[in-house]
């Protein structure tokens, strides 16, 4: 009789274990299903981001080419402005020489002063 009770208890324990494992496996399957859905959504999101990033890079490259072209177009204008500035400087120097005005800053010898020095006191 003890053997029969032991077998019955073992059978009940095995049945309880089987039910517990079935419930655990069902929860695991539900979790795996949700994980698959989440991964599919992540893949779609990453694919969309990849396409947007590629489009952004193409647009940035296009803008860069456009800016470079415009800079090359404006370059002669800046060179002309520089040349005009040099011409104006040359004309100004010629007018100063003709008027007898020195173009160089006045030099003062060390120890001598040609004009009184101005002193400012700061409180």
PDB file of C-alpha atoms in Angstrom:
ATOM      1  CA  UNK A   1       0.000   0.000   0.000  1.00  0.00           C
ATOM      2  CA  UNK A   2       2.861   2.391   0.681  1.00  0.00           C
ATOM      3  CA  UNK A   3       4.157   1.829  -2.847  1.00  0.00           C
ATOM      4  CA  UNK A   4       0.761   2.646  -4.322  1.00  0.00           C
ATOM      5  CA  UNK A   5       0.554   5.891  -2.316  1.00  0.00           C
ATOM      6  CA  UNK A   6       4.119   6.778  -3.337  1.00  0.00           C
ATOM      7  CA  UNK A   7       3.296   6.147  -7.010  1.00  0.00           C
ATOM      8  CA  UNK A   8       0.102   8.230  -6.678  1.00  0.00           C
ATOM      9  CA  UNK A   9       2.008  11.116  -5.047  1.00  0.00           C
ATOM     10  CA  UNK A  10       4.714  10.892  -7.723  1.00  0.00           C
ATOM     11  CA  UNK A  11       2.044  10.885 -10.449  1.00  0.00           C
ATOM     12  CA  UNK A  12       0.338  13.949  -8.919  1.00  0.00           C
ATOM     13  CA  UNK A  13       3.691  15.728  -8.563  1.00  0.00           C
ATOM     14  CA  UNK A  14       4.560  14.914 -12.174  1.00  0.00           C
ATOM     15  CA  UNK A  15       1.157  16.172 -13.348  1.00  0.00           C
ATOM     16  CA  UNK A  16       1.621  19.407 -11.347  1.00  0.00           C
ATOM     17  CA  UNK A  17       5.099  19.841 -12.806  1.00  0.00           C
ATOM     18  CA  UNK A  18       3.760  19.240 -16.318  1.00  0.00           C
ATOM     19  CA  UNK A  19       0.986  21.844 -15.807  1.00  0.00           C
ATOM     20  CA  UNK A  20       3.530  24.351 -14.437  1.00  0.00           C
ATOM     21  CA  UNK A  21       5.864  23.734 -17.421  1.00  0.00           C
ATOM     22  CA  UNK A  22       2.955  24.119 -19.872  1.00  0.00           C
ATOM     23  CA  UNK A  23       1.979  27.476 -18.308  1.00  0.00           C
ATOM     24  CA  UNK A  24       5.603  28.630 -18.344  1.00  0.00           C
ATOM     25  CA  UNK A  25       6.026  27.616 -21.987  1.00  0.00           C
ATOM     26  CA  UNK A  26       2.824  29.471 -22.955  1.00  0.00           C
ATOM     27  CA  UNK A  27       4.081  32.633 -21.265  1.00  0.00           C
ATOM     28  CA  UNK A  28       7.433  32.178 -23.011  1.00  0.00           C
ATOM     29  CA  UNK A  29       5.683  31.797 -26.377  1.00  0.00           C
ATOM     30  CA  UNK A  30       3.667  34.977 -25.728  1.00  0.00           C
ATOM     31  CA  UNK A  31       6.853  36.836 -24.803  1.00  0.00           C
ATOM     32  CA  UNK A  32       8.650  35.552 -27.897  1.00  0.00           C
ATOM     33  CA  UNK A  33       5.723  36.629 -30.088  1.00  0.00           C
ATOM     34  CA  UNK A  34       5.845  40.147 -28.638  1.00  0.00           C
ATOM     35  CA  UNK A  35       9.618  40.190 -29.083  1.00  0.00           C
ATOM     36  CA  UNK A  36       9.230  39.231 -32.755  1.00  0.00           C
ATOM     37  CA  UNK A  37       6.700  42.028 -33.266  1.00  0.00           C
ATOM     38  CA  UNK A  38       9.003  44.515 -31.565  1.00  0.00           C
ATOM     39  CA  UNK A  39      11.959  43.412 -33.664  1.00  0.00           C
ATOM     40  CA  UNK A  40       9.901  43.770 -36.842  1.00  0.00           C
ATOM     41  CA  UNK A  41       8.932  47.309 -35.805  1.00  0.00           C
ATOM     42  CA  UNK A  42      12.556  48.135 -35.008  1.00  0.00           C
ATOM     43  CA  UNK A  43      13.674  46.802 -38.388  1.00  0.00           C
ATOM     44  CA  UNK A  44      11.072  48.950 -40.146  1.00  0.00           C
ATOM     45  CA  UNK A  45      12.098  51.995 -38.128  1.00  0.00           C
ATOM     46  CA  UNK A  46      15.784  51.432 -38.854  1.00  0.00           C
ATOM     47  CA  UNK A  47      15.014  50.930 -42.553  1.00  0.00           C
ATOM     48  CA  UNK A  48      13.073  54.200 -42.594  1.00  0.00           C
ATOM     49  CA  UNK A  49      15.863  56.025 -40.776  1.00  0.00           C
ATOM     50  CA  UNK A  50      18.421  54.609 -43.190  1.00  0.00           C
ATOM     51  CA  UNK A  51      16.443  55.922 -46.144  1.00  0.00           C
ATOM     52  CA  UNK A  52      16.051  59.341 -44.511  1.00  0.00           C
ATOM     53  CA  UNK A  53      19.755  59.475 -43.655  1.00  0.00           C
ATOM     54  CA  UNK A  54      20.673  58.566 -47.243  1.00  0.00           C
ATOM     55  CA  UNK A  55      18.377  61.294 -48.554  1.00  0.00           C
ATOM     56  CA  UNK A  56      19.877  63.789 -46.084  1.00  0.00           C
ATOM     57  CA  UNK A  57      23.399  62.909 -47.213  1.00  0.00           C
ATOM     58  CA  UNK A  58      22.392  63.306 -50.871  1.00  0.00           C
ATOM     59  CA  UNK A  59      20.851  66.713 -50.095  1.00  0.00           C
ATOM     60  CA  UNK A  60      23.948  67.795 -48.141  1.00  0.00           C
ATOM     61  CA  UNK A  61      26.184  66.779 -51.038  1.00  0.00           C
ATOM     62  CA  UNK A  62      23.993  68.705 -53.467  1.00  0.00           C
ATOM     63  CA  UNK A  63      24.061  71.819 -51.259  1.00  0.00           C
ATOM     64  CA  UNK A  64      27.840  71.523 -50.926  1.00  0.00           C
ATOM     65  CA  UNK A  65      28.265  71.332 -54.710  1.00  0.00           C
ATOM     66  CA  UNK A  66      25.940  74.308 -55.117  1.00  0.00           C
ATOM     67  CA  UNK A  67      27.848  76.400 -52.569  1.00  0.00           C
ATOM     68  CA  UNK A  68      31.193  75.509 -54.159  1.00  0.00           C
ATOM     69  CA  UNK A  69      29.874  76.547 -57.567  1.00  0.00           C
ATOM     70  CA  UNK A  70      28.589  79.848 -56.193  1.00  0.00           C
ATOM     71  CA  UNK A  71      31.886  80.515 -54.428  1.00  0.00           C
ATOM     72  CA  UNK A  72      33.755  79.927 -57.687  1.00  0.00           C
ATOM     73  CA  UNK A  73      31.354  82.317 -59.407  1.00  0.00           C
ATOM     74  CA  UNK A  74      31.896  85.057 -56.790  1.00  0.00           C
ATOM     75  CA  UNK A  75      35.697  84.610 -56.610  1.00  0.00           C
ATOM     76  CA  UNK A  76      36.424  86.966 -59.556  1.00  0.00           C
ATOM     77  CA  UNK A  77      34.269  89.635 -57.913  1.00  0.00           C
ATOM     78  CA  UNK A  78      36.404  89.522 -54.766  1.00  0.00           C
ATOM     79  CA  UNK A  79      39.583  89.605 -56.833  1.00  0.00           C
ATOM     80  CA  UNK A  80      38.267  92.666 -58.684  1.00  0.00           C
ATOM     81  CA  UNK A  81      37.390  94.347 -55.393  1.00  0.00           C
ATOM     82  CA  UNK A  82      40.924  93.638 -54.161  1.00  0.00           C
ATOM     83  CA  UNK A  83      42.397  95.123 -57.344  1.00  0.00           C
ATOM     84  CA  UNK A  84      40.186  98.228 -56.986  1.00  0.00           C
ATOM     85  CA  UNK A  85      41.405  98.612 -53.399  1.00  0.00           C
ATOM     86  CA  UNK A  86      45.033  98.448 -54.536  1.00  0.00           C
ATOM     87  CA  UNK A  87      44.360 101.032 -57.248  1.00  0.00           C
ATOM     88  CA  UNK A  88      42.691 103.363 -54.750  1.00  0.00           C
ATOM     89  CA  UNK A  89      45.642 102.921 -52.381  1.00  0.00           C
ATOM     90  CA  UNK A  90      48.070 103.744 -55.203  1.00  0.00           C
ATOM     91  CA  UNK A  91      46.079 106.853 -56.187  1.00  0.00           C
ATOM     92  CA  UNK A  92      45.920 107.970 -52.553  1.00  0.00           C
ATOM     93  CA  UNK A  93      49.685 107.560 -52.156  1.00  0.00           C
ATOM     94  CA  UNK A  94      50.270 109.526 -55.381  1.00  0.00           C
ATOM     95  CA  UNK A  95      47.997 112.367 -54.221  1.00  0.00           C
ATOM     96  CA  UNK A  96      49.747 112.488 -50.844  1.00  0.00           C
ATOM     97  CA  UNK A  97      53.167 112.621 -52.523  1.00  0.00           C
ATOM     98  CA  UNK A  98      51.972 115.353 -54.853  1.00  0.00           C
ATOM     99  CA  UNK A  99      50.603 117.317 -51.886  1.00  0.00           C
ATOM    100  CA  UNK A 100      53.828 116.825 -49.958  1.00  0.00           C
ATOM    101  CA  UNK A 101      52.253 114.740 -47.227  1.00  0.00           C
ATOM    102  CA  UNK A 102      54.392 111.938 -45.868  1.00  0.00           C
ATOM    103  CA  UNK A 103      52.786 108.510 -46.145  1.00  0.00           C
ATOM    104  CA  UNK A 104      54.994 106.968 -43.474  1.00  0.00           C
ATOM    105  CA  UNK A 105      54.204 107.535 -39.796  1.00  0.00           C
ATOM    106  CA  UNK A 106      56.469 110.146 -38.166  1.00  0.00           C
ATOM    107  CA  UNK A 107      59.518 108.778 -36.373  1.00  0.00           C
ATOM    108  CA  UNK A 108      60.572 110.222 -33.054  1.00  0.00           C
ATOM    109  CA  UNK A 109      64.167 109.799 -32.015  1.00  0.00           C
ATOM    110  CA  UNK A 110      64.771 108.234 -28.622  1.00  0.00           C
ATOM    111  CA  UNK A 111      65.159 110.814 -25.863  1.00  0.00           C
ATOM    112  CA  UNK A 112      63.819 113.709 -27.931  1.00  0.00           C
ATOM    113  CA  UNK A 113      60.310 114.756 -28.459  1.00  0.00           C
ATOM    114  CA  UNK A 114      59.131 117.093 -31.129  1.00  0.00           C
ATOM    115  CA  UNK A 115      55.819 117.762 -29.401  1.00  0.00           C
ATOM    116  CA  UNK A 116      54.780 117.706 -25.746  1.00  0.00           C
ATOM    117  CA  UNK A 117      53.512 114.391 -24.523  1.00  0.00           C
ATOM    118  CA  UNK A 118      49.979 114.085 -23.286  1.00  0.00           C
ATOM    119  CA  UNK A 119      49.557 112.354 -19.941  1.00  0.00           C
ATOM    120  CA  UNK A 120      46.268 111.001 -18.705  1.00  0.00           C
ATOM    121  CA  UNK A 121      45.651 110.162 -15.051  1.00  0.00           C
ATOM    122  CA  UNK A 122      43.194 107.410 -14.295  1.00  0.00           C
ATOM    123  CA  UNK A 123      41.612 107.324 -10.866  1.00  0.00           C
TER     124      UNK A 123
END
